[in-house]
Amino acid sequence: MPENNSTGKFSRRKFVKGFGATVAGAVVLNPSIPKITKSLQKKIKISEKIKLNFNLNGKNVSTDIYPYNTLLEVLRKNMRLTGTKKTCNNGECGGCTVIINKQAIYSCHILAMDIEGKDVLTIEGIGDMHAGEVIRKAFKDMDGLQCGFCTPGQVMSAYALLLNNKKPSLDEIKTAMSGNLCRCGAYHNISASVIEASNKL
Amino acid sequence: MTRKLIKSVINIENKEHEFIGEVSLLEQETWGKNDTLKIIGKEISRIDAVDKISGTASYTSDINLPGQLYGKFLRSPYPSAKILKIDLSKANALKGVKHILTYENTAKYKWYYETSFLLDPIVRYEGDEVAFVAAESEEIAEEALKLISIEYAKLPFVVDTEKASTEKNIKVHNWGNIVEPSEYKRGNIETGFADADFTIEDEFRTSVVLHNPTEPHCSVVNWDNDELVIYDSTQAVYQIRELAANALGIEQEKVRVIKKYMGGGFGSKLDLGKYTIAAAIVSRELKKPVKVVMDRKEQNLCVGNRPDSIQKFKVGIKKEGLLTALQLNSMGTVGAFPEGAGLSWPAKTMYKCPNLLVNEKSILTNAGAARAFRAPGHVQGIFGLESLMDECAAKLNMNPLEFRLKNYTEVDPVSNQPYTSKKLKEAYKKAADLIGWEDWKAAGSSKSVNRIGLGMASQIWWGGGGPPAHANIKLDKKGNITIYSGTQDLGTGTYTFIAMVASEVLQIPIERFNVVIGDTKLCPYAPVSGGSMTAPSVSPAVRDAAERLKEKLMDTAAILFDEEKNSIKYSNGFCVNSDGSKKVSLSEIAGHLNEQDLLIKGSRNENPKGYAINTFGAQFAKVEVDTLTGKVTVLKISASYDIGRVLNKLTLDNQIRGGIIMGLGYALMEERIIDENFGKVLTTNLHTYKIPTMMDIPEIVIEIASDYDPMISNTGVKGVGEPAIIPTAAAIANAVNNALGVRIKSLPITPDKVLIALYVSK
């Protein structure tokens, strides 16, 4: 929203939706991440920009955000990293998957201010790491993609899985990757890519 | 003369199109089987894979131009209404709002085959465009939509297909609710039924389904001086150029359409979007770029779907298994604007049946308009037809495969022309062997709680491609080679096969080739990427261009060596003279050329006359049905196809599996649901509209039955994108019937339908 919004309104639904998801994420996925911090503090004014500091792909960054911005919006707009895709924007497809403190998270479903001080890893950040390189090569060799639009999200979910489980079974792979939809239906090759990467790591 | 101008007729997505264009007359030796070739047919990783996997690939929705505005549509909340009053004052007062288009301030751009306008005071479905806001940010545009006040007069509506077909009082358009009624006759239907030993009547239904490509429909539009540049997530750059130019009343040469990567289309991105033209109007007015990206809800309401179907069959059969007559009455809804819901091509062409009568109707309802969706008509039609063929076989206590083989046809039953190639028998055998068809038992043999069933279905589609399709190949002075073609890569591997074909001809590694596609300014014309015609149209043009380049290199080498051209040999990127004493590489030849760039045009040949060109295939399914919960689990699918030559085995298998998975979704879970009381769609997101996930996929085994089509082109390639999805739902439905002994006659086969069918049958 513009700072001097003449109506004084903000998109409350969006804010509440993001807030709710953060709670769900915190409870269901992993109690340690992502902790609700600033979004619970009522003193924040929704129409005023706040400073956000976090670690993005190994570098400390700082950017001005609105409290209602999702992490996905901040990554794509503020940080100009368009590898993370906006596909459903509703926590249903996994196209926007990033890694926060070693866990795969839908970035469309977390408020950016809740990642204050946290480590965020995106598709652009994994290429320099050995595991990232191995996973990317596996997706290429096994053709774990078609149109490629869901691919960054798939790669990030695979990365998070292999980070926490070096030798996942096929069932574990299916469970870990089932939140990442691929309409082209490259699923067989995606799971084969994860297995290939797991064998090479 | 190595080129000629011709007129050709090609069937794209169920519609016949006439093309006038240039074809190549260059005689080229047909390639042998793939095992005699160096790279074609091998498993080759995509040349664009790294770009996509690393997140650096720039899709249309990733493109941002300096100073761009963001566009958003205000959409009708009602399925049918007249706009009485529009108040923009509050929205216009919001800081950052730059322009708002409504029907009151916008020219009447004709839309939907001239049945409506870009912005129409009558709205005919939930989601119909009412106003277009351009603002400095997406958030401001969204906020402005809420500040626009519209007074509507709600009108009666109809969203049920059958109801709309007989409805006298509620009309979607004032001329009625029925478009394109058509009739097809062959032989004499009465005599056909009189000759039959048995007749069966049955009805099959399918649901409206939604494309849901991962990348939403989007455009980024900019007027660069007097040139309109459109970045569009499209399957058809040249078609968008033509349609956009026509819509705006400007010359095609003033429009440039660019699409490097796209996140899926499946038919829904063949058409020009209202968002593209609205953005262009604002961009021209304000002299700023405008970006419009649909959200998931808009995508599921407004940019296409597959029509539903109600298929009523009557079939006559002889005791020994021959079809004597087939009658089909079908209808399906195309939403609020004219489109085709025809589905009878499989009934007309799949089997030898002398007597046929088909009547089809497309029905208007107050819902989003249909668009081509991966094998339009055939996916619905094969489900009905192949369910019916199984019923026929059951009536005669015959194996379903044997019944189909009895009615096998060696000529196209509509045109009576022979096929350029038909390896369906071979495909049946391979797919049957892969599933273990010898274990097939009559339906309902199992009485256990979890019942296993086997089923099969056949497939026919066009997919032969055709002219005009061109590819330019450019050799620069340093020996770099770039291939340009106005085609598209939907995720199907177009970039890669273009490099592979050129690599095969010029015998140098694929890494040596740059491929530029999807840009109307840089690339020569190639057809839309629909109808499974990209590879069969474009690969021959690429080979033609590469062969012509090879000739040119040998011409140049002859001059350099001062020898006759026919003594020069070309091998692995080198030209060698008669006694082998002189050798010059492709790059060295390029360096000798005083033309800075050598640009050579290659073209697709004309299709052979007097032949039908079709793809064929079969899928067999093994399912398990839990009779307590009604849940169907697909355990395995086997698939075999005649799709001509395989270009890239790696991407081919991936694409076929993808089609099967989409077909599995169609069979078991996908369905657009509309609340009949309010006319609103309840399945506008991916939570309510279920598509298959990694948890749903069965084992899939694929074997290709064809080596190459010997007649259609210098590569012998046919298309596979649509064939892949066509038989899946029918094969699964037949397997479910085989497991239960009860047939579910409507898609999707959800647990409730299974339980009800079991209950009723008791």
Tab-separated table of N, CA, C and O in Angstrom, chain A residues 1-2 4-7 9 11 14 68-69 76-77 82-83 85-88 90 92-93 123-124 136 139-141 143 145-149 151-152 155 173-175 177-178 181 183-191, chain B residues 45-46 49-50 52-55 57 59 61-62 94-95 138-140 142-143 147 210-212 214-215 262-264 266 296 490-491 650-651 654-655 657-658 661-662 670 685-687 691-695 697-698 700:
chain	number	residue	atom	x	y	z
A	1	MET	N	0.835	-1.205	0.000
A	1	MET	CA	0.000	0.000	0.000
A	1	MET	C	0.863	1.246	0.000
A	1	MET	O	1.941	1.269	0.561
A	2	PRO	N	0.352	2.304	-0.598
A	2	PRO	CA	1.099	3.561	-0.557
A	2	PRO	C	1.087	4.113	0.872
A	2	PRO	O	0.157	3.853	1.633
A	4	ASN	N	0.679	7.167	2.050
A	4	ASN	CA	-0.428	8.064	2.407
A	4	ASN	C	-1.710	7.621	1.703
A	4	ASN	O	-2.349	8.358	0.981
A	5	ASN	N	-2.031	6.392	1.931
A	5	ASN	CA	-3.246	5.816	1.371
A	5	ASN	C	-4.465	6.622	1.830
A	5	ASN	O	-4.745	6.735	3.010
A	6	SER	N	-5.162	7.184	0.853
A	6	SER	CA	-6.249	8.092	1.203
A	6	SER	C	-7.382	7.363	1.934
A	6	SER	O	-8.134	7.953	2.676
A	7	THR	N	-7.506	6.086	1.698
A	7	THR	CA	-8.608	5.368	2.338
A	7	THR	C	-8.216	4.871	3.730
A	7	THR	O	-9.076	4.581	4.552
A	9	LYS	N	-7.146	2.154	4.411
A	9	LYS	CA	-7.421	0.726	4.548
A	9	LYS	C	-6.180	-0.083	4.181
A	9	LYS	O	-5.295	0.391	3.480
A	11	SER	N	-5.066	-4.344	3.214
A	11	SER	CA	-5.644	-5.636	2.872
A	11	SER	C	-5.576	-6.557	4.086
A	11	SER	O	-4.673	-7.353	4.250
A	14	LYS	N	-5.499	-10.422	3.621
A	14	LYS	CA	-4.199	-10.938	3.240
A	14	LYS	C	-3.299	-11.039	4.473
A	14	LYS	O	-2.597	-12.012	4.680
A	68	TYR	N	2.610	-6.292	5.769
A	68	TYR	CA	1.776	-7.323	5.147
A	68	TYR	C	2.501	-8.070	4.033
A	68	TYR	O	1.945	-8.988	3.445
A	69	ASN	N	3.712	-7.670	3.703
A	69	ASN	CA	4.440	-8.356	2.626
A	69	ASN	C	4.766	-9.792	3.014
A	69	ASN	O	5.237	-10.061	4.116
A	76	ARG	N	10.917	-11.628	-4.520
A	76	ARG	CA	10.747	-11.332	-5.949
A	76	ARG	C	10.847	-9.845	-6.245
A	76	ARG	O	11.405	-9.457	-7.277
A	77	LYS	N	10.304	-9.001	-5.356
A	77	LYS	CA	10.269	-7.567	-5.656
A	77	LYS	C	11.460	-6.824	-5.054
A	77	LYS	O	12.216	-6.177	-5.765
A	82	THR	N	13.937	-13.783	-8.902
A	82	THR	CA	12.695	-14.305	-9.486
A	82	THR	C	12.727	-15.823	-9.678
A	82	THR	O	11.814	-16.386	-10.272
A	83	GLY	N	13.762	-16.462	-9.185
A	83	GLY	CA	13.797	-17.928	-9.265
A	83	GLY	C	12.696	-18.565	-8.436
A	83	GLY	O	12.154	-19.604	-8.797
A	85	LYS	N	9.086	-18.946	-7.474
A	85	LYS	CA	7.941	-18.634	-8.337
A	85	LYS	C	6.651	-18.382	-7.559
A	85	LYS	O	6.394	-19.019	-6.540
A	86	LYS	N	5.855	-17.459	-8.100
A	86	LYS	CA	4.517	-17.208	-7.562
A	86	LYS	C	3.535	-17.979	-8.431
A	86	LYS	O	3.296	-17.625	-9.581
A	87	THR	N	3.000	-19.040	-7.902
A	87	THR	CA	2.195	-19.946	-8.718
A	87	THR	C	0.743	-19.978	-8.258
A	87	THR	O	-0.166	-19.741	-9.032
A	88	CYS	N	0.519	-20.288	-6.975
A	88	CYS	CA	-0.867	-20.259	-6.467
A	88	CYS	C	-1.038	-19.151	-5.447
A	88	CYS	O	-2.131	-18.681	-5.212
A	90	ASN	N	-1.079	-19.267	-2.399
A	90	ASN	CA	-2.092	-19.671	-1.432
A	90	ASN	C	-1.676	-20.926	-0.656
A	90	ASN	O	-2.522	-21.634	-0.115
A	92	GLU	N	-0.554	-23.870	-1.656
A	92	GLU	CA	-1.116	-25.117	-2.170
A	92	GLU	C	-0.213	-25.874	-3.122
A	92	GLU	O	-0.471	-27.049	-3.402
A	93	CYS	N	0.817	-25.212	-3.649
A	93	CYS	CA	1.516	-25.860	-4.760
A	93	CYS	C	3.018	-26.029	-4.579
A	93	CYS	O	3.625	-26.838	-5.258
A	123	ILE	N	16.642	-20.693	-4.373
A	123	ILE	CA	17.207	-21.455	-5.497
A	123	ILE	C	18.499	-20.807	-6.011
A	123	ILE	O	19.426	-21.502	-6.428
A	124	GLU	N	18.546	-19.478	-5.929
A	124	GLU	CA	19.736	-18.781	-6.429
A	124	GLU	C	20.945	-19.032	-5.532
A	124	GLU	O	22.085	-18.836	-5.950
A	136	ARG	N	21.323	-30.176	-8.527
A	136	ARG	CA	21.013	-29.562	-9.823
A	136	ARG	C	21.455	-30.459	-10.970
A	136	ARG	O	20.738	-30.619	-11.959
A	139	PHE	N	18.965	-33.305	-11.335
A	139	PHE	CA	17.724	-32.907	-12.027
A	139	PHE	C	17.961	-32.788	-13.538
A	139	PHE	O	17.084	-33.116	-14.338
A	140	LYS	N	19.145	-32.326	-13.909
A	140	LYS	CA	19.445	-32.204	-15.342
A	140	LYS	C	19.580	-33.596	-15.962
A	140	LYS	O	18.943	-33.908	-16.967
A	141	ASP	N	20.390	-34.445	-15.341
A	141	ASP	CA	20.672	-35.767	-15.921
A	141	ASP	C	19.432	-36.655	-15.969
A	141	ASP	O	19.253	-37.423	-16.908
A	143	ASP	N	16.401	-35.567	-16.080
A	143	ASP	CA	15.314	-34.808	-16.693
A	143	ASP	C	14.160	-34.614	-15.697
A	143	ASP	O	12.991	-34.875	-16.026
A	145	LEU	N	12.257	-32.410	-14.863
A	145	LEU	CA	11.505	-31.178	-15.136
A	145	LEU	C	10.886	-31.274	-16.519
A	145	LEU	O	11.277	-32.111	-17.318
A	146	GLN	N	9.888	-30.428	-16.761
A	146	GLN	CA	9.449	-30.193	-18.143
A	146	GLN	C	9.440	-28.693	-18.393
A	146	GLN	O	10.429	-28.142	-18.827
A	147	CYS	N	8.330	-28.030	-18.062
A	147	CYS	CA	8.312	-26.587	-18.348
A	147	CYS	C	9.273	-25.831	-17.445
A	147	CYS	O	9.719	-24.748	-17.779
A	148	GLY	N	9.572	-26.391	-16.275
A	148	GLY	CA	10.575	-25.786	-15.416
A	148	GLY	C	10.051	-24.791	-14.404
A	148	GLY	O	10.809	-24.285	-13.580
A	149	PHE	N	8.761	-24.488	-14.444
A	149	PHE	CA	8.243	-23.428	-13.578
A	149	PHE	C	8.160	-23.873	-12.119
A	149	PHE	O	8.409	-23.085	-11.205
A	151	THR	N	10.088	-26.138	-10.982
A	151	THR	CA	11.380	-26.777	-10.707
A	151	THR	C	12.162	-26.152	-9.556
A	151	THR	O	12.676	-26.886	-8.709
A	152	PRO	N	12.283	-24.811	-9.495
A	152	PRO	CA	13.015	-24.261	-8.342
A	152	PRO	C	12.435	-24.742	-7.003
A	152	PRO	O	13.181	-25.088	-6.083
A	155	VAL	N	13.412	-28.366	-6.503
A	155	VAL	CA	14.829	-28.478	-6.138
A	155	VAL	C	15.020	-28.095	-4.664
A	155	VAL	O	15.765	-28.753	-3.931
A	173	ILE	N	10.712	-39.911	0.081
A	173	ILE	CA	10.831	-38.902	-0.982
A	173	ILE	C	9.442	-38.439	-1.401
A	173	ILE	O	9.169	-37.239	-1.505
A	174	LYS	N	8.549	-39.403	-1.622
A	174	LYS	CA	7.186	-39.037	-2.059
A	174	LYS	C	6.506	-38.143	-1.026
A	174	LYS	O	5.840	-37.163	-1.375
A	175	THR	N	6.672	-38.480	0.250
A	175	THR	CA	6.052	-37.675	1.300
A	175	THR	C	6.648	-36.268	1.318
A	175	THR	O	5.926	-35.267	1.339
A	177	MET	N	8.139	-34.641	-1.016
A	177	MET	CA	7.941	-33.868	-2.245
A	177	MET	C	6.467	-33.702	-2.599
A	177	MET	O	6.139	-33.075	-3.605
A	178	SER	N	5.574	-34.265	-1.812
A	178	SER	CA	4.163	-34.258	-2.212
A	178	SER	C	3.526	-32.882	-2.108
A	178	SER	O	2.445	-32.659	-2.642
A	181	LEU	N	3.568	-29.393	-6.428
A	181	LEU	CA	2.796	-29.850	-7.583
A	181	LEU	C	3.544	-29.592	-8.881
A	181	LEU	O	4.223	-28.576	-9.028
A	183	ARG	N	2.359	-29.726	-12.825
A	183	ARG	CA	1.243	-29.994	-13.723
A	183	ARG	C	1.696	-30.735	-14.977
A	183	ARG	O	0.902	-31.429	-15.609
A	184	CYS	N	2.967	-30.566	-15.362
A	184	CYS	CA	3.473	-31.337	-16.504
A	184	CYS	C	3.569	-32.811	-16.154
A	184	CYS	O	3.649	-33.657	-17.034
A	185	GLY	N	3.607	-33.124	-14.864
A	185	GLY	CA	3.654	-34.520	-14.445
A	185	GLY	C	5.018	-35.160	-14.588
A	185	GLY	O	5.126	-36.324	-14.969
A	186	ALA	N	6.060	-34.431	-14.229
A	186	ALA	CA	7.420	-34.979	-14.323
A	186	ALA	C	7.803	-35.738	-13.052
A	186	ALA	O	8.989	-35.941	-12.779
A	187	TYR	N	6.816	-36.165	-12.285
A	187	TYR	CA	7.063	-36.722	-10.951
A	187	TYR	C	8.056	-37.886	-10.932
A	187	TYR	O	8.904	-37.967	-10.046
A	188	HIS	N	7.922	-38.813	-11.886
A	188	HIS	CA	8.842	-39.963	-11.872
A	188	HIS	C	10.290	-39.492	-11.963
A	188	HIS	O	11.160	-39.971	-11.253
A	189	ASN	N	10.512	-38.542	-12.870
A	189	ASN	CA	11.877	-38.071	-13.061
A	189	ASN	C	12.332	-37.213	-11.884
A	189	ASN	O	13.527	-37.154	-11.579
A	190	ILE	N	11.390	-36.547	-11.238
A	190	ILE	CA	11.759	-35.742	-10.064
A	190	ILE	C	12.213	-36.677	-8.939
A	190	ILE	O	13.265	-36.456	-8.327
A	191	SER	N	11.453	-37.742	-8.692
A	191	SER	CA	11.879	-38.658	-7.624
A	191	SER	C	13.182	-39.357	-8.011
A	191	SER	O	14.054	-39.572	-7.169
B	45	SER	N	20.025	-34.761	-22.333
B	45	SER	CA	19.530	-33.765	-21.375
B	45	SER	C	19.155	-32.478	-22.088
B	45	SER	O	19.803	-32.078	-23.052
B	46	ARG	N	18.141	-31.820	-21.552
B	46	ARG	CA	17.694	-30.563	-22.151
B	46	ARG	C	18.809	-29.521	-22.161
B	46	ARG	O	19.491	-29.350	-21.151
B	49	ALA	N	18.095	-27.002	-19.496
B	49	ALA	CA	17.850	-27.526	-18.142
B	49	ALA	C	18.531	-26.678	-17.064
B	49	ALA	O	17.915	-26.338	-16.056
B	50	VAL	N	19.798	-26.324	-17.297
B	50	VAL	CA	20.540	-25.604	-16.259
B	50	VAL	C	19.858	-24.269	-15.947
B	50	VAL	O	19.690	-23.892	-14.786
B	52	LYS	N	16.741	-23.507	-16.206
B	52	LYS	CA	15.497	-23.712	-15.452
B	52	LYS	C	15.762	-24.194	-14.032
B	52	LYS	O	15.087	-23.781	-13.088
B	53	ILE	N	16.746	-25.068	-13.878
B	53	ILE	CA	16.997	-25.651	-12.558
B	53	ILE	C	17.645	-24.637	-11.618
B	53	ILE	O	17.446	-24.689	-10.407
B	54	SER	N	18.400	-23.705	-12.180
B	54	SER	CA	19.106	-22.758	-11.317
B	54	SER	C	18.263	-21.527	-10.994
B	54	SER	O	18.701	-20.665	-10.234
B	55	GLY	N	17.070	-21.442	-11.554
B	55	GLY	CA	16.211	-20.292	-11.266
B	55	GLY	C	16.548	-19.054	-12.060
B	55	GLY	O	15.964	-18.004	-11.849
B	57	ALA	N	16.246	-18.889	-15.391
B	57	ALA	CA	15.365	-18.802	-16.565
B	57	ALA	C	14.323	-17.725	-16.321
B	57	ALA	O	13.652	-17.728	-15.299
B	59	TYR	N	10.925	-16.330	-17.025
B	59	TYR	CA	9.589	-16.559	-17.578
B	59	TYR	C	8.894	-15.206	-17.714
B	59	TYR	O	9.318	-14.216	-17.103
B	61	SER	N	6.309	-14.038	-16.392
B	61	SER	CA	5.909	-13.441	-15.113
B	61	SER	C	7.113	-12.949	-14.303
B	61	SER	O	6.941	-12.300	-13.282
B	62	ASP	N	8.326	-13.275	-14.749
B	62	ASP	CA	9.538	-12.789	-14.067
B	62	ASP	C	10.061	-11.499	-14.693
B	62	ASP	O	11.006	-10.896	-14.177
B	94	LEU	N	-7.392	7.249	-5.499
B	94	LEU	CA	-6.335	6.518	-4.780
B	94	LEU	C	-4.985	6.819	-5.427
B	94	LEU	O	-4.812	6.694	-6.636
B	95	LYS	N	-4.025	7.214	-4.591
B	95	LYS	CA	-2.716	7.572	-5.133
B	95	LYS	C	-2.060	6.352	-5.779
B	95	LYS	O	-2.048	5.279	-5.183
B	138	GLU	N	1.121	-3.634	-7.709
B	138	GLU	CA	0.066	-4.649	-7.713
B	138	GLU	C	-0.915	-4.406	-6.559
B	138	GLU	O	-2.127	-4.543	-6.712
B	139	GLU	N	-0.359	-4.014	-5.395
B	139	GLU	CA	-1.199	-3.800	-4.218
B	139	GLU	C	-2.161	-2.634	-4.434
B	139	GLU	O	-3.336	-2.709	-4.051
B	140	ILE	N	-1.667	-1.567	-5.056
B	140	ILE	CA	-2.546	-0.419	-5.303
B	140	ILE	C	-3.638	-0.813	-6.287
B	140	ILE	O	-4.815	-0.478	-6.107
B	142	GLU	N	-4.900	-3.755	-6.738
B	142	GLU	CA	-5.873	-4.603	-6.028
B	142	GLU	C	-6.782	-3.775	-5.132
B	142	GLU	O	-7.987	-4.010	-5.046
B	143	GLU	N	-6.193	-2.789	-4.443
B	143	GLU	CA	-6.972	-1.922	-3.563
B	143	GLU	C	-7.975	-1.104	-4.377
B	143	GLU	O	-9.122	-0.933	-3.977
B	147	LEU	N	-12.367	-0.272	-4.592
B	147	LEU	CA	-12.960	1.071	-4.502
B	147	LEU	C	-13.847	1.402	-5.693
B	147	LEU	O	-14.492	2.438	-5.728
B	210	LEU	N	-10.061	-28.121	-15.583
B	210	LEU	CA	-9.317	-26.860	-15.706
B	210	LEU	C	-7.838	-27.128	-15.974
B	210	LEU	O	-7.258	-28.035	-15.389
B	211	HIS	N	-7.244	-26.292	-16.837
B	211	HIS	CA	-5.862	-26.544	-17.274
B	211	HIS	C	-4.852	-26.436	-16.125
B	211	HIS	O	-3.979	-27.273	-16.002
B	212	ASN	N	-4.965	-25.363	-15.374
B	212	ASN	CA	-4.029	-25.108	-14.275
B	212	ASN	C	-2.555	-25.255	-14.618
B	212	ASN	O	-1.817	-25.960	-13.918
B	214	THR	N	1.229	-24.219	-14.291
B	214	THR	CA	1.795	-23.620	-13.075
B	214	THR	C	2.016	-22.118	-13.231
B	214	THR	O	1.763	-21.361	-12.309
B	215	GLU	N	2.511	-21.693	-14.393
B	215	GLU	CA	2.657	-20.246	-14.576
B	215	GLU	C	1.310	-19.668	-14.982
B	215	GLU	O	0.740	-20.084	-15.985
B	262	MET	N	8.027	-20.753	-20.778
B	262	MET	CA	6.678	-20.649	-20.237
B	262	MET	C	6.398	-21.794	-19.281
B	262	MET	O	6.907	-22.894	-19.438
B	263	GLY	N	5.571	-21.474	-18.277
B	263	GLY	CA	5.242	-22.484	-17.281
B	263	GLY	C	3.988	-23.244	-17.633
B	263	GLY	O	2.983	-23.172	-16.944
B	264	GLY	N	4.031	-23.977	-18.732
B	264	GLY	CA	2.901	-24.822	-19.120
B	264	GLY	C	1.791	-24.065	-19.808
B	264	GLY	O	1.632	-22.851	-19.640
B	266	PHE	N	-0.917	-26.301	-22.083
B	266	PHE	CA	-1.876	-27.402	-22.288
B	266	PHE	C	-3.071	-26.984	-23.134
B	266	PHE	O	-4.153	-27.540	-23.009
B	296	ARG	N	-4.499	-17.311	-9.345
B	296	ARG	CA	-4.988	-18.684	-9.564
B	296	ARG	C	-6.503	-18.718	-9.768
B	296	ARG	O	-7.009	-19.478	-10.575
B	490	LEU	N	7.149	-25.599	-24.737
B	490	LEU	CA	6.179	-25.566	-23.631
B	490	LEU	C	6.673	-26.349	-22.429
B	490	LEU	O	5.949	-26.526	-21.451
B	491	GLY	N	7.906	-26.844	-22.553
B	491	GLY	CA	8.411	-27.789	-21.567
B	491	GLY	C	8.540	-29.149	-22.219
B	491	GLY	O	8.799	-30.154	-21.571
B	650	LEU	N	14.702	-39.342	-23.706
B	650	LEU	CA	14.602	-38.843	-22.329
B	650	LEU	C	13.383	-37.932	-22.168
B	650	LEU	O	12.548	-38.124	-21.277
B	651	THR	N	13.255	-36.948	-23.057
B	651	THR	CA	12.138	-36.008	-22.930
B	651	THR	C	10.834	-36.644	-23.401
B	651	THR	O	9.759	-36.296	-22.915
B	654	ASN	N	9.342	-38.675	-20.527
B	654	ASN	CA	8.877	-37.709	-19.539
B	654	ASN	C	7.528	-37.123	-19.956
B	654	ASN	O	6.572	-37.055	-19.161
B	655	GLN	N	7.425	-36.756	-21.226
B	655	GLN	CA	6.190	-36.146	-21.725
B	655	GLN	C	5.033	-37.155	-21.724
B	655	GLN	O	3.908	-36.806	-21.381
B	657	ARG	N	4.721	-39.825	-19.751
B	657	ARG	CA	4.310	-40.043	-18.358
B	657	ARG	C	3.476	-38.867	-17.857
B	657	ARG	O	2.487	-39.047	-17.139
B	658	GLY	N	3.884	-37.651	-18.240
B	658	GLY	CA	3.133	-36.458	-17.822
B	658	GLY	C	1.710	-36.472	-18.342
B	658	GLY	O	0.768	-36.110	-17.630
B	661	ILE	N	-0.260	-38.959	-16.321
B	661	ILE	CA	-0.588	-38.452	-14.985
B	661	ILE	C	-1.734	-37.435	-15.064
B	661	ILE	O	-2.645	-37.424	-14.234
B	662	MET	N	-1.705	-36.597	-16.092
B	662	MET	CA	-2.816	-35.655	-16.273
B	662	MET	C	-4.111	-36.422	-16.565
B	662	MET	O	-5.200	-36.058	-16.090
B	670	GLU	N	-10.248	-34.754	-11.006
B	670	GLU	CA	-10.421	-33.375	-11.445
B	670	GLU	C	-11.859	-33.080	-11.872
B	670	GLU	O	-12.462	-33.846	-12.608
B	685	ASN	N	-9.179	-22.900	-6.594
B	685	ASN	CA	-7.784	-22.979	-6.167
B	685	ASN	C	-7.334	-24.440	-6.162
B	685	ASN	O	-8.131	-25.353	-6.405
B	686	LEU	N	-6.066	-24.645	-5.870
B	686	LEU	CA	-5.517	-26.003	-5.978
B	686	LEU	C	-5.779	-26.836	-4.730
B	686	LEU	O	-5.357	-27.981	-4.649
B	687	HIS	N	-6.473	-26.230	-3.783
B	687	HIS	CA	-6.914	-27.009	-2.623
B	687	HIS	C	-8.248	-27.697	-2.943
B	687	HIS	O	-8.439	-28.871	-2.648
B	691	ILE	N	-5.333	-31.860	-8.316
B	691	ILE	CA	-4.547	-32.431	-9.410
B	691	ILE	C	-3.586	-33.458	-8.806
B	691	ILE	O	-3.299	-33.405	-7.608
B	692	PRO	N	-3.110	-34.401	-9.595
B	692	PRO	CA	-2.252	-35.450	-9.028
B	692	PRO	C	-0.976	-34.888	-8.391
B	692	PRO	O	-0.396	-33.914	-8.878
B	693	THR	N	-0.577	-35.497	-7.290
B	693	THR	CA	0.699	-35.170	-6.659
B	693	THR	C	1.610	-36.390	-6.786
B	693	THR	O	1.213	-37.412	-7.339
B	694	MET	N	2.794	-36.270	-6.226
B	694	MET	CA	3.730	-37.388	-6.321
B	694	MET	C	3.194	-38.639	-5.614
B	694	MET	O	3.592	-39.746	-5.922
B	695	MET	N	2.256	-38.448	-4.669
B	695	MET	CA	1.681	-39.592	-3.956
B	695	MET	C	0.740	-40.415	-4.836
B	695	MET	O	0.413	-41.544	-4.508
B	697	ILE	N	1.047	-41.167	-8.160
B	697	ILE	CA	1.517	-41.689	-9.453
B	697	ILE	C	1.770	-43.189	-9.412
B	697	ILE	O	2.332	-43.716	-8.458
B	698	PRO	N	1.346	-43.876	-10.456
B	698	PRO	CA	1.597	-45.313	-10.552
B	698	PRO	C	2.941	-45.586	-11.230
B	698	PRO	O	3.601	-44.662	-11.717
B	700	ILE	N	4.816	-46.511	-14.384
B	700	ILE	CA	4.463	-46.319	-15.795
B	700	ILE	C	5.573	-46.911	-16.671
B	700	ILE	O	6.751	-46.593	-16.481
